[in-house]
Every structure is written in structure tokens, then in C-alpha cells.
Amino acid sequence: DGAIHRAGGPSIIAECRTIGGCPTGSAVATSAGALPARHVIHAVAPIYRGAATDAELLKSAYATSLLLAESLQARSISFPSLGTGAYGYPIRQAAPIAIGAAVGHLRRGSQLERVTFVLFSDADLAIYEEALALA
């Protein structure tokens, strides 16, 4: 979140302020500011508490983002590993949810040509690759 706002510049945060809040498991879009993209989709992952609803909210954050990208006529979308940083979602649990949401969306038919996961480390990449192999 912070990296996107720093790279995109102050116009993104200003636009976010006009939108107001966004419920957990949902997403909103803004312009991309100084980023080389048309939009930034801001998805809200759950703060991990080990609750039964955590997985559904995380899946919903991805699913809502994918649908929003479709509505914006995007051809590609890039995701970080939602919720696995400051929100504490264990990446081994989050990766299959993220991959499952993306693969499921694409299998149902989509104008999206590419879904990219931009990950923090080689270890995170290995976990996502394992999840993809099982999808």
C-alpha cells in the first residue's frame, strides 16, 4: 500500500480521500497518478485473526478486484500478496486463496489476458508457485 502511494504520488491518496472508506473484502479504483498504469485498484484484505471469515474476506478482496478490473476494461492486473504483510495473514494460507480466485476467474471466461502476482521474496514466490501447481 505504502509503496504504491509513494510511487504514484499524492494524487492517488487525494482521490482515495474523496472515495472514503472501503469495506474489508471489497475494492475501489482510483487513477494511477504517476504510475505507468491507468488505474490502481485498492483491495482491503482482512486483518488475520484466525477467524472462520478470514478466508472468505480475502477471497472476496481478490474476486472484487478482478471484477472491478473487468469493469474498467483492463487487460491485465497485478496483485501483491494481499494481507500477508502488516495484516499478518500467513502466506501459506493466503497463496492458495489468491491463486484460486485468479484461476477461477480466468476459467469462467475473462477479458483479462494477464494476472501477475508481485511478491516480496523468492520464498514467497516459491509458495505461490506451489499453490499454482495445485490449482
XYZ file of N, CA and C in Angstrom:
405
model
N 0.826 -1.187 0.000
C 0.000 0.000 0.000
C 0.871 1.251 0.000
N 1.778 1.318 0.938
C 2.649 2.487 1.027
C 3.506 2.662 -0.215
N 4.010 1.557 -0.754
C 4.861 1.627 -1.947
C 4.087 2.166 -3.143
N 2.846 1.737 -3.289
C 2.010 2.223 -4.403
C 1.768 3.720 -4.259
N 1.456 4.148 -3.057
C 1.174 5.570 -2.838
C 2.423 6.424 -3.028
N 3.580 5.922 -2.579
C 4.821 6.677 -2.789
C 5.150 6.776 -4.275
N 5.043 5.669 -4.990
C 5.393 5.663 -6.412
C 4.374 6.427 -7.256
N 3.112 6.363 -6.877
C 2.062 7.016 -7.659
C 1.906 8.495 -7.381
N 2.410 8.925 -6.231
C 2.328 10.339 -5.899
C 1.066 10.707 -5.136
N 0.988 11.961 -4.732
C -0.083 12.421 -3.845
C -1.484 12.410 -4.452
N -1.598 12.359 -5.760
C -2.937 12.389 -6.360
C -3.738 11.133 -6.024
N -3.060 10.003 -5.835
C -3.772 8.764 -5.510
C -4.405 8.874 -4.126
N -3.650 9.326 -3.158
C -4.193 9.436 -1.796
C -5.282 10.497 -1.750
N -5.125 11.553 -2.514
C -6.161 12.584 -2.561
C -7.459 12.011 -3.121
N -7.354 11.200 -4.151
C -8.538 10.577 -4.732
C -9.167 9.574 -3.763
N -8.318 8.831 -3.051
C -8.827 7.893 -2.034
C -9.652 8.626 -0.981
N -9.196 9.800 -0.588
C -9.915 10.572 0.438
C -11.306 10.976 -0.041
N -11.452 11.225 -1.336
C -12.777 11.598 -1.844
C -13.718 10.394 -1.892
N -13.150 9.196 -2.030
C -13.960 7.978 -2.062
C -14.452 7.624 -0.664
N -13.610 7.854 0.324
C -13.951 7.465 1.691
C -13.512 6.042 1.943
N -14.178 5.358 2.838
C -13.792 4.008 3.217
C -14.183 2.957 2.207
N -13.665 1.777 2.454
C -13.962 0.620 1.625
C -14.030 -0.574 2.571
N -15.118 -1.340 2.540
C -15.244 -2.449 3.486
C -14.220 -3.563 3.247
N -13.864 -4.258 4.285
C -12.978 -5.405 4.177
C -13.576 -6.416 3.204
N -12.731 -6.945 2.320
C -13.187 -7.899 1.318
C -13.666 -7.249 0.041
N -13.540 -5.933 -0.048
C -14.006 -5.211 -1.220
C -12.837 -4.455 -1.846
N -13.134 -3.673 -2.862
C -12.103 -2.912 -3.559
C -12.718 -1.694 -4.231
N -11.897 -0.673 -4.411
C -12.270 0.530 -5.153
C -11.120 0.869 -6.099
N -11.402 1.675 -7.094
C -10.378 2.064 -8.063
C -10.168 3.566 -8.041
N -8.910 3.948 -8.280
C -8.557 5.351 -8.475
C -7.720 5.434 -9.744
N -7.410 6.649 -10.133
C -6.434 6.826 -11.202
C -5.084 6.335 -10.678
N -4.099 6.250 -11.557
C -2.804 5.681 -11.176
C -1.746 6.730 -10.858
N -2.121 7.994 -10.870
C -1.137 9.024 -10.554
C 0.050 8.933 -11.493
N 1.254 8.896 -10.945
C 2.491 8.859 -11.726
C 2.893 7.442 -12.137
N 2.108 6.454 -11.797
C 2.429 5.075 -12.169
C 2.136 4.815 -13.645
N 2.855 3.896 -14.272
C 2.600 3.574 -15.684
C 1.425 2.610 -15.832
N 0.277 3.051 -15.408
C -0.956 2.251 -15.460
C -2.123 3.218 -15.583
N -3.295 2.694 -15.910
C -4.478 3.554 -15.989
C -5.174 3.686 -14.646
N -5.150 2.605 -13.846
C -5.863 2.607 -12.575
C -5.063 1.899 -11.500
N -5.394 2.219 -10.270
C -4.949 1.447 -9.110
C -6.213 0.924 -8.447
N -6.254 -0.367 -8.231
C -7.370 -0.979 -7.514
C -6.906 -1.209 -6.091
N -7.627 -0.618 -5.157
C -7.294 -0.691 -3.737
C -8.185 -1.755 -3.095
N -7.612 -2.902 -2.793
C -8.356 -4.002 -2.183
C -8.089 -4.029 -0.686
N -9.115 -4.356 0.079
C -8.979 -4.392 1.535
C -9.032 -5.841 2.010
N -7.883 -6.338 2.420
C -7.782 -7.693 2.971
C -8.148 -7.650 4.452
N -8.509 -8.796 5.006
C -8.802 -8.822 6.445
C -7.516 -8.807 7.272
N -7.600 -8.245 8.448
C -6.532 -8.422 9.437
C -6.682 -9.848 9.940
N -5.624 -10.634 9.828
C -5.721 -12.056 10.162
C -5.911 -12.245 11.661
N -6.964 -12.980 11.988
C -7.256 -13.294 13.388
C -7.488 -14.794 13.579
N -7.409 -15.548 12.496
C -7.694 -16.972 12.572
C -9.181 -17.267 12.612
N -9.990 -16.287 12.265
C -11.444 -16.446 12.272
C -11.895 -17.186 11.018
N -13.048 -17.808 11.134
C -13.608 -18.555 10.003
C -13.869 -17.649 8.797
N -14.121 -16.379 9.032
C -14.436 -15.458 7.933
C -13.201 -14.908 7.224
N -12.019 -15.098 7.785
C -10.812 -14.526 7.178
C -10.629 -14.970 5.736
N -10.753 -16.258 5.470
C -10.529 -16.777 4.117
C -11.554 -16.219 3.127
N -12.815 -16.151 3.544
C -13.848 -15.619 2.645
C -13.613 -14.143 2.337
N -13.196 -13.379 3.333
C -12.929 -11.959 3.101
C -11.726 -11.767 2.188
N -10.698 -12.591 2.371
C -9.532 -12.485 1.495
C -9.906 -12.858 0.067
N -10.632 -13.938 -0.100
C -11.088 -14.354 -1.434
C -11.933 -13.250 -2.069
N -12.792 -12.633 -1.288
C -13.646 -11.563 -1.788
C -12.827 -10.345 -2.237
N -11.756 -10.032 -1.527
C -10.908 -8.904 -1.925
C -10.315 -9.144 -3.312
N -9.856 -10.365 -3.556
C -9.332 -10.696 -4.882
C -10.450 -10.715 -5.928
N -11.557 -11.379 -5.619
C -12.652 -11.503 -6.583
C -13.215 -10.132 -6.963
N -13.406 -9.278 -5.978
C -13.922 -7.933 -6.241
C -12.946 -7.145 -7.109
N -11.653 -7.288 -6.828
C -10.636 -6.599 -7.634
C -10.666 -7.065 -9.077
N -10.797 -8.369 -9.282
C -10.846 -8.911 -10.638
C -12.086 -8.416 -11.387
N -13.219 -8.400 -10.720
C -14.440 -7.888 -11.357
C -14.336 -6.396 -11.653
N -13.730 -5.666 -10.744
C -13.543 -4.230 -10.953
C -12.612 -3.986 -12.141
N -11.562 -4.775 -12.254
C -10.657 -4.660 -13.407
C -11.418 -4.903 -14.703
N -12.289 -5.904 -14.696
C -13.118 -6.180 -15.881
C -13.983 -4.967 -16.222
N -14.600 -4.381 -15.203
C -15.489 -3.242 -15.455
C -14.729 -2.030 -15.981
N -13.447 -1.955 -15.678
C -12.599 -0.864 -16.176
C -11.963 -1.212 -17.519
N -12.353 -2.357 -18.069
C -11.861 -2.844 -19.354
C -10.351 -3.059 -19.357
N -9.823 -3.471 -18.212
C -8.397 -3.762 -18.109
C -8.077 -5.065 -18.829
N -6.894 -5.158 -19.336
C -6.406 -6.388 -19.968
C -5.470 -7.150 -19.032
N -4.973 -6.454 -18.007
C -4.075 -7.097 -17.046
C -4.285 -6.487 -15.675
N -3.869 -7.249 -14.671
C -3.923 -6.775 -13.296
C -2.746 -7.388 -12.543
N -2.174 -6.618 -11.646
C -1.082 -7.095 -10.800
C -1.507 -6.985 -9.347
N -1.186 -8.020 -8.593
C -1.512 -8.065 -7.170
C -0.255 -8.253 -6.340
N -0.209 -7.625 -5.169
C 0.728 -8.093 -4.152
C 0.060 -9.287 -3.459
N 0.709 -9.845 -2.500
C 0.092 -10.905 -1.704
C -0.745 -10.210 -0.626
N -2.020 -10.005 -0.934
C -2.896 -9.222 -0.062
C -2.937 -9.789 1.357
N -2.779 -8.905 2.311
C -2.964 -9.254 3.715
C -1.783 -9.921 4.389
N -0.737 -10.287 3.630
C 0.337 -11.078 4.228
C 1.473 -10.239 4.819
N 1.339 -8.946 4.750
C 2.332 -8.066 5.359
C 1.868 -7.645 6.733
N 1.567 -6.374 6.862
C 1.174 -5.799 8.150
C -0.100 -6.423 8.721
N -0.945 -6.996 7.850
C -2.203 -7.588 8.335
C -2.036 -9.006 8.846
N -0.832 -9.571 8.695
C -0.488 -10.820 9.359
C -1.075 -12.110 8.812
N -1.637 -12.096 7.609
C -2.219 -13.321 7.061
C -1.063 -14.264 6.688
N -1.059 -15.490 7.181
C 0.029 -16.415 6.838
C 0.055 -16.692 5.335
N 1.209 -16.511 4.731
C 1.301 -16.612 3.275
C 0.976 -18.017 2.782
N 1.279 -19.033 3.547
C 0.955 -20.403 3.122
C -0.555 -20.623 3.047
N -1.308 -19.897 3.828
C -2.767 -19.971 3.761
C -3.319 -19.008 2.718
N -2.665 -17.871 2.549
C -3.160 -16.844 1.627
C -2.913 -17.190 0.161
N -1.779 -17.816 -0.149
C -1.425 -18.084 -1.545
C -2.472 -18.931 -2.277
N -2.952 -20.039 -1.697
C -3.973 -20.810 -2.425
C -5.280 -20.038 -2.635
N -5.592 -19.148 -1.720
C -6.795 -18.323 -1.872
C -6.609 -17.357 -3.036
N -5.454 -16.708 -3.082
C -5.158 -15.751 -4.154
C -5.135 -16.438 -5.516
N -4.394 -17.529 -5.602
C -4.288 -18.264 -6.864
C -5.646 -18.818 -7.270
N -6.385 -19.359 -6.311
C -7.704 -19.910 -6.600
C -8.665 -18.870 -7.135
N -8.631 -17.677 -6.555
C -9.508 -16.603 -7.029
C -9.149 -16.208 -8.459
N -7.863 -16.068 -8.734
C -7.430 -15.657 -10.073
C -7.719 -16.748 -11.110
N -7.342 -17.972 -10.805
C -7.559 -19.075 -11.749
C -9.054 -19.290 -11.987
N -9.829 -19.261 -10.925
C -11.277 -19.426 -11.067
C -11.883 -18.348 -11.945
N -11.456 -17.112 -11.744
C -11.966 -16.004 -12.547
C -11.618 -16.207 -14.025
N -10.390 -16.558 -14.298
C -9.956 -16.737 -15.685
C -10.644 -17.928 -16.341
N -10.845 -18.993 -15.590
C -11.502 -20.189 -16.151
C -12.961 -19.934 -16.494
N -13.609 -19.000 -15.801
C -15.007 -18.682 -16.102
C -15.138 -17.841 -17.362
N -14.016 -17.375 -17.881
C -14.024 -16.517 -19.065
C -13.797 -15.078 -18.653
N -12.842 -14.439 -19.284
C -12.451 -13.105 -18.858
C -11.790 -12.363 -20.000
N -11.935 -11.053 -19.996
C -11.186 -10.228 -20.939
C -9.756 -10.027 -20.457
N -9.496 -10.351 -19.194
C -8.138 -10.230 -18.675
C -7.234 -11.224 -19.390
N -6.108 -10.725 -19.838
C -5.127 -11.565 -20.516
C -3.989 -11.967 -19.593
N -3.817 -11.220 -18.499
C -2.698 -11.500 -17.605
C -3.060 -11.117 -16.171
N -2.779 -12.019 -15.259
C -2.852 -11.752 -13.823
C -1.460 -12.021 -13.272
N -0.849 -11.000 -12.703
C 0.516 -11.093 -12.183
C 0.492 -10.927 -10.670
N 1.286 -11.740 -9.988
C 1.480 -11.570 -8.553
C 2.892 -11.044 -8.349
N 2.999 -9.878 -7.724
C 4.274 -9.233 -7.448
C 4.578 -9.518 -5.983
N 5.597 -10.326 -5.762
C 5.835 -10.865 -4.425
C 7.104 -10.304 -3.808
N 7.174 -10.394 -2.494
C 8.220 -9.746 -1.715
C 9.566 -10.473 -1.791
N 9.543 -11.798 -1.885
C 10.796 -12.548 -1.791
C 10.731 -13.813 -2.646
N 11.883 -14.421 -2.830
C 11.933 -15.702 -3.531
C 11.171 -16.770 -2.765
N 11.200 -16.704 -1.444
C 10.445 -17.671 -0.626
C 8.945 -17.520 -0.868
N 8.473 -16.290 -0.944
C 7.058 -16.048 -1.241
C 6.705 -16.568 -2.634
N 7.587 -16.340 -3.596
C 7.364 -16.831 -4.954
C 7.236 -18.353 -4.959
N 8.080 -19.030 -4.214
C 8.022 -20.495 -4.164
C 6.691 -20.976 -3.604
N 6.179 -20.277 -2.616
C 4.883 -20.645 -2.026
C 3.758 -20.447 -3.043
N 3.804 -19.353 -3.775
C 2.786 -19.103 -4.809
C 2.916 -20.102 -5.956
N 4.127 -20.468 -6.313
C 4.316 -21.477 -7.369
C 3.730 -22.822 -6.938
N 3.910 -23.192 -5.678
C 3.303 -24.428 -5.160
C 1.781 -24.364 -5.258
N 1.209 -23.226 -4.882
C -0.240 -23.065 -4.941
C -0.737 -23.147 -6.389
N 0.012 -22.557 -7.312
C -0.376 -22.593 -8.718
C -0.321 -24.034 -9.254
N 0.669 -24.775 -8.852
C 0.794 -26.163 -9.314
C -0.385 -27.022 -8.862
N -0.994 -26.648 -7.748
C -2.130 -27.406 -7.218
C -3.485 -26.883 -7.705
N -3.466 -25.731 -8.401
C -4.734 -25.107 -8.817
C -5.357 -25.807 -10.007
